[in-house]
CSV table of C-alpha atoms in Angstrom, one decimal:
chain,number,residue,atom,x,y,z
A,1,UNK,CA,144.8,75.8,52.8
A,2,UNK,CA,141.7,74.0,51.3
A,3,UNK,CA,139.5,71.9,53.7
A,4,UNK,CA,138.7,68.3,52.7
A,5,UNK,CA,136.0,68.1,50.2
A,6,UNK,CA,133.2,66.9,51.8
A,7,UNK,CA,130.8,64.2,50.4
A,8,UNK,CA,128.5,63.5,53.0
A,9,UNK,CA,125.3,65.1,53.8
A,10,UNK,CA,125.7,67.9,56.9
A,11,UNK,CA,123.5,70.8,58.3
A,12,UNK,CA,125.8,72.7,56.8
A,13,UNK,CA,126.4,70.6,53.5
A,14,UNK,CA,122.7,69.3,52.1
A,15,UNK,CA,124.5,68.9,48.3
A,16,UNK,CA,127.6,67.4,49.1
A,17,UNK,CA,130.3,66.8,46.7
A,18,UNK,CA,129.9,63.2,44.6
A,19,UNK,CA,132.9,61.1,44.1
A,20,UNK,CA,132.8,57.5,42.5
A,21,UNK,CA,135.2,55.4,40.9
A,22,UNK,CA,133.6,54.9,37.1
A,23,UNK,CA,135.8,52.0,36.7
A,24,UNK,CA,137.1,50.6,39.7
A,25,UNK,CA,140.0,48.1,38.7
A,26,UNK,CA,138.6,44.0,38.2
A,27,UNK,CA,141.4,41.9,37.9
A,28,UNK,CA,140.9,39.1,34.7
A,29,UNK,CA,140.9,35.6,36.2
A,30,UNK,CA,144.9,34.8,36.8
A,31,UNK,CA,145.4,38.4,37.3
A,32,UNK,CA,147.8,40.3,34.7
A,33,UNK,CA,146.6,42.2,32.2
A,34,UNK,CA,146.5,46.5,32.5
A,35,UNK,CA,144.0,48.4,34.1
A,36,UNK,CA,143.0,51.9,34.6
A,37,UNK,CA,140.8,53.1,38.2
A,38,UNK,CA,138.7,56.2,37.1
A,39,UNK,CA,136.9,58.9,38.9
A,40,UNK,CA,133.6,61.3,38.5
A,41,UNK,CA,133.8,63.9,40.6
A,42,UNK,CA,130.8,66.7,41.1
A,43,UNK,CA,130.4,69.3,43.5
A,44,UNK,CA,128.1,72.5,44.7
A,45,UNK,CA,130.7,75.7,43.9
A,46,UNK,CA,129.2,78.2,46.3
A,47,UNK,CA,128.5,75.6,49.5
A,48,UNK,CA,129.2,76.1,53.0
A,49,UNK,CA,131.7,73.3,53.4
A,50,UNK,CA,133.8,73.3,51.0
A,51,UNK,CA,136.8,75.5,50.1
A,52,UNK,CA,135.8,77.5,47.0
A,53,UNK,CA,136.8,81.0,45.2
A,54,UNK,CA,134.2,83.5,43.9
A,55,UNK,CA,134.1,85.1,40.8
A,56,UNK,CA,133.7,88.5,40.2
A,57,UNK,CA,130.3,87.4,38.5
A,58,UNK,CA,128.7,85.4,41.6
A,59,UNK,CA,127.7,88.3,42.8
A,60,UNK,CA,124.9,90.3,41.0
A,61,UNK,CA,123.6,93.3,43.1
A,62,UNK,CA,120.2,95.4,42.0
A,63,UNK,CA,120.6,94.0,38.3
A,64,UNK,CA,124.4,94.3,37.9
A,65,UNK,CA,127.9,92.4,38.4
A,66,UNK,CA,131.2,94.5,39.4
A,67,UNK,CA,131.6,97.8,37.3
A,68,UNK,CA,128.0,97.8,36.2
A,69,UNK,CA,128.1,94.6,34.0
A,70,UNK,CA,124.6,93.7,33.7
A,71,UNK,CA,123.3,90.6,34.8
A,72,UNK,CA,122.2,89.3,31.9
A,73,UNK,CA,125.9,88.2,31.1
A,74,UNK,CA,125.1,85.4,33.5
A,75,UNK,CA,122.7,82.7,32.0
A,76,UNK,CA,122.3,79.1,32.3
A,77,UNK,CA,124.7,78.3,30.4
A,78,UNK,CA,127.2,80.6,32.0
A,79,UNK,CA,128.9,83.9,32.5
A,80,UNK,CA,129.9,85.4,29.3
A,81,UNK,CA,132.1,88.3,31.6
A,82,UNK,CA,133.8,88.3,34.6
A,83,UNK,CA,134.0,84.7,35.5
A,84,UNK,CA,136.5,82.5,37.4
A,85,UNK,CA,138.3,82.2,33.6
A,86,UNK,CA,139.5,86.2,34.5
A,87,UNK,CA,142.1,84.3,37.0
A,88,UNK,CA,142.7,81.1,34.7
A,89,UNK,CA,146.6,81.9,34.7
A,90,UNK,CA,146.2,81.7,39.0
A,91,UNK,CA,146.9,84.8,41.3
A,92,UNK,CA,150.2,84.9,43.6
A,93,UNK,CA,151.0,87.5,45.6
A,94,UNK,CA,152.3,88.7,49.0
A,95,UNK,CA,149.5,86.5,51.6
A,96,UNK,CA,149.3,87.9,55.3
A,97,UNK,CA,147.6,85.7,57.4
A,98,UNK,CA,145.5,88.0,60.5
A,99,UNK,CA,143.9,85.9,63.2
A,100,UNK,CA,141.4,87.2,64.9
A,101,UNK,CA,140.3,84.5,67.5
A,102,UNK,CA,144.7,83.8,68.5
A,103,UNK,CA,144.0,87.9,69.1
A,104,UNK,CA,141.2,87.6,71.0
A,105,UNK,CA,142.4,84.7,73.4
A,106,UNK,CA,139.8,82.0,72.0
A,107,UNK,CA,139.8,79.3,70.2
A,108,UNK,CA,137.5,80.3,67.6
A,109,UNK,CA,134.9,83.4,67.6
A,110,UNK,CA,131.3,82.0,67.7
A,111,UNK,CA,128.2,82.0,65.1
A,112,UNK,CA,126.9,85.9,64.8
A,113,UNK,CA,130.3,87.5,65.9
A,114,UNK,CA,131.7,90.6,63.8
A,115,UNK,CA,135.5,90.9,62.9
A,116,UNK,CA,135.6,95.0,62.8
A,117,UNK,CA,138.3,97.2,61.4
A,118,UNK,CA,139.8,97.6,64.6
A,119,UNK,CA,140.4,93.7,65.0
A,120,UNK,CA,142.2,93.7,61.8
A,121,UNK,CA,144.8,96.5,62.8
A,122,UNK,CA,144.7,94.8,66.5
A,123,UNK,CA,145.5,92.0,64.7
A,124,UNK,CA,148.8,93.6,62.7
A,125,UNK,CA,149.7,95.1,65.8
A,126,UNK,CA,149.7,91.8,67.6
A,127,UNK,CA,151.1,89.6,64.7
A,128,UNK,CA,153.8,93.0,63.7
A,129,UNK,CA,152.9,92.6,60.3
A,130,UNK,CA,151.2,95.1,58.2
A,131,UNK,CA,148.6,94.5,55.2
A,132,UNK,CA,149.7,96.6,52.3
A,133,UNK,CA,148.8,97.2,48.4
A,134,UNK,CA,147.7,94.0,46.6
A,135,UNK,CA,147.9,91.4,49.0
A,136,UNK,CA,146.0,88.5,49.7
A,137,UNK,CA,144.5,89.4,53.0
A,138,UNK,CA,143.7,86.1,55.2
A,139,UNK,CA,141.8,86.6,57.8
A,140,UNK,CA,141.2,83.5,60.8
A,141,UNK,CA,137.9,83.6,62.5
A,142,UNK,CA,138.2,79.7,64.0
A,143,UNK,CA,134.9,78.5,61.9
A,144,UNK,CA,137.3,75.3,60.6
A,145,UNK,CA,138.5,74.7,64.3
A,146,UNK,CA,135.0,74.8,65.7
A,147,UNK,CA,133.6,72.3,63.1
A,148,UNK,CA,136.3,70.2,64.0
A,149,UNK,CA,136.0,70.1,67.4
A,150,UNK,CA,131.9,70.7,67.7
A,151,UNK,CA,130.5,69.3,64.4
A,152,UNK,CA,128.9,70.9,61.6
A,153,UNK,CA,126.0,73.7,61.9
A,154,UNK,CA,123.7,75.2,59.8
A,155,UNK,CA,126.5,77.6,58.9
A,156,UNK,CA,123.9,79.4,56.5
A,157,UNK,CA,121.9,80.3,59.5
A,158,UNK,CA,124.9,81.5,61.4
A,159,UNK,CA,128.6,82.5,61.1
A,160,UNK,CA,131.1,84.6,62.3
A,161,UNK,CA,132.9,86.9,59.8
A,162,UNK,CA,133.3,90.1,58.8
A,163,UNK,CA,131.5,93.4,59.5
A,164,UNK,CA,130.4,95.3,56.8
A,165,UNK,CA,132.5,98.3,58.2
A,166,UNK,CA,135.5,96.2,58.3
A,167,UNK,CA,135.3,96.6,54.0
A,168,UNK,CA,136.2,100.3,54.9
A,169,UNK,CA,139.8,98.5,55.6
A,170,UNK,CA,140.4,96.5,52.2
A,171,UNK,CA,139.5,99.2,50.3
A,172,UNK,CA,142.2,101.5,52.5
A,173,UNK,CA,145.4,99.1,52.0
A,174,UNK,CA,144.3,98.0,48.7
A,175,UNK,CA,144.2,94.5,48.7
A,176,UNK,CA,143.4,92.1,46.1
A,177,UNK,CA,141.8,89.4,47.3
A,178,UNK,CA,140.1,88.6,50.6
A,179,UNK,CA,139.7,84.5,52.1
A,180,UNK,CA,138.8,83.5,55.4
A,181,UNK,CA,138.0,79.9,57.1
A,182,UNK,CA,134.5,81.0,57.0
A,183,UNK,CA,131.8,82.7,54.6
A,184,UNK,CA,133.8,86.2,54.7
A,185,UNK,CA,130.2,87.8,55.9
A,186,UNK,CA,128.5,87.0,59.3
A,187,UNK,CA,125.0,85.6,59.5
A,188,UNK,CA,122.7,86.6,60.7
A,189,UNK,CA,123.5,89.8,58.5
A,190,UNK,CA,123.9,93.0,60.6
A,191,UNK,CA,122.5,94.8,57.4
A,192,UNK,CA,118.8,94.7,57.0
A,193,UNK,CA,117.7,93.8,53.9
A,194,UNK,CA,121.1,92.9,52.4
A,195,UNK,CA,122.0,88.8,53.6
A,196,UNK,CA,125.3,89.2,52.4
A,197,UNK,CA,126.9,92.8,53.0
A,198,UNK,CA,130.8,92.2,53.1
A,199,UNK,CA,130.1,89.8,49.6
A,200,UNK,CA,128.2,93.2,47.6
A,201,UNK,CA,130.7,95.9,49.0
A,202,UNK,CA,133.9,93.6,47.9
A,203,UNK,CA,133.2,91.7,45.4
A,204,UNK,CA,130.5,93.9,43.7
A,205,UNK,CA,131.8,97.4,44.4
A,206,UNK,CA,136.0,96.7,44.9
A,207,UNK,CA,136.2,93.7,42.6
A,208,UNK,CA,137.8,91.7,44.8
A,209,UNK,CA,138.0,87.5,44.7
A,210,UNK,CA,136.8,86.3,47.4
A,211,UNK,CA,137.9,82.9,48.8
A,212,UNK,CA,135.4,81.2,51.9
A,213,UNK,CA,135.8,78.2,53.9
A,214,UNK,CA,139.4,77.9,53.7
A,215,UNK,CA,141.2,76.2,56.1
A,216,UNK,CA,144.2,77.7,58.2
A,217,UNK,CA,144.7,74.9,61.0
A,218,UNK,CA,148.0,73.6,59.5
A,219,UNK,CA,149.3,76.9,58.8
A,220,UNK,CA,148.7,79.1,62.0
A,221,UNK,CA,151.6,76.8,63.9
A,222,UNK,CA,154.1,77.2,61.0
A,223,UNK,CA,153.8,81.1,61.7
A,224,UNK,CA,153.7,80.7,65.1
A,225,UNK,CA,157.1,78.8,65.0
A,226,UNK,CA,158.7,81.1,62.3
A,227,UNK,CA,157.7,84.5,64.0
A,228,UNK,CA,155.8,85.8,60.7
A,229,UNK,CA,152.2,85.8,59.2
A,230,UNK,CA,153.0,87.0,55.8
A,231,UNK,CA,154.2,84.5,53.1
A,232,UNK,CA,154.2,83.7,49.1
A,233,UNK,CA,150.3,83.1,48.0
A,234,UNK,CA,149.5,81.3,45.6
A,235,UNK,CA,145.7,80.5,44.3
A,236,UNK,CA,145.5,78.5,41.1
A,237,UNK,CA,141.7,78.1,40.3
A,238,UNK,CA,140.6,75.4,37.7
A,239,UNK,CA,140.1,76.7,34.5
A,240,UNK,CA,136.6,76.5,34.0
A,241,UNK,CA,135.4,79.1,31.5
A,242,UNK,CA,132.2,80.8,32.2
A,243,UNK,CA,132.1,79.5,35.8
A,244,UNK,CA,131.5,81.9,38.3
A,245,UNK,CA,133.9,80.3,41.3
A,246,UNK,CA,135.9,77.1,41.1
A,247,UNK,CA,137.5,75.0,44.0
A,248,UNK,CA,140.4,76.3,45.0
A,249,UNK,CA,143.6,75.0,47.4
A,250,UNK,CA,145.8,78.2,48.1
A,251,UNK,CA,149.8,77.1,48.8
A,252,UNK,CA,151.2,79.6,51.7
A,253,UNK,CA,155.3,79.2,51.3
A,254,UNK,CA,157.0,80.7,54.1
């Protein structure tokens, strides 16, 4: 479910990824001989392009990290608690796909639109699936589609996603982690003076991982064709101690 790394400049990708063969392959006159191609590969986490999981440490909230860690476990040269190395042995779970645009009878909600509470049990309703305790909740709000189809846009600027109410949801079926094909909050916020509500009441207060900028244009048809939109999840995170998000490409097995 990851989107293709990206490693040219967009509006909504001004630090692209960097990827460059170290030591592309040069044949010895005659040819023969063994060679290796290597890579270097380099990216920004936390970008707008780019599928990525968040720690329980990205987000630091009036001077503290989930359960009141403070932030001063998070320094230059990394997070001594709650980083992405919490989930180094992967999550996998129960994933249950909702989307919202398919419910809607668009192609993709636009820049600045709220998914509420009562699109997510629309959603169940119209999909017959039901999100329960520790799932991976996936929700579709047609960001990927639109890129595709339209180009890329400041999607810092503006996004659809979540409404902060909508948090009132995970926290009643319990899940355990929340990903989307967008940010998983709307811009512009709809909370003044917070940029990023849905980020603060999850991942700071609930502890959930968050996954953003996922991709679910290969999956929606398979669950289309199978009559489901709940399947095996499973998120394997590199294992990068003290980071606080790593790249991430979630496997859906139906």
């Amino acid at each position: 479910m990851a989107a293709p790394i990206e490693t040219r400049a967009a509006p909504d990708n001004p630090q692209p990824a960097g990827h460059r063969l170290t030591s592309p392959p040069e044949p010895e006159a005659g040819g023969g001989g063994l060679h290796f191609a290597t890579d270097r590969f380099s990216m920004n986490v936390h970008g707008d392009a780019d599928s990525h999981l968040d720690a329980l440490c990205h987000v630091v909230y009036d001077g503290t990290l989930h359960g009141g860690v403070p932030a001063s476990t998070v320094t230059a040269e990394g997070a001594t608690a709650l980083s992405v190395d919490l989930v180094r042995n992967g999550i996998v779970g129960r994933g249950v796909l909702l989307d919202i645009p398919r419910l809607r009878g668009v192609p993709w909600l636009e820049p600045g639109d709220h998914v509420t509470a009562e699109d997510l049990r629309a959603a169940e309703a119209a999909q017959r699936v039901r999100v329960g305790v520790g799932d991976i909740l996936l929700v579709r709000v047609g960001h990927r589609r639109r890129r595709i189809e339209t180009g890329p846009w400041d999607a810092a600027r503006a996004r659809a996603g979540l409404h902060p109410e909508a948090v009132e949801f995970l926290a009643e079926r319990q899940v355990a982690v929340l990903g989307s094909d967008g940010n998983n909050d709307t811009a512009p916020s709809p909370t003044e003076g917070v940029d990023f509500p849905v980020h603060v009441l999850g991942i700071h207060a609930l502890g959930l991982h968050f996954m953003d900028y996922l991709q679910f244009e290969d999956l929606v048809p398979l669950c289309e064709e199978a009559h489901r939109w709940s399947f095996l999840c499973v998120v394997a995170p590199l294992r990068l101690p003290a980071a606080t998000g790593s790249p991430v490409n979630p496997i859906a097995i139906l």
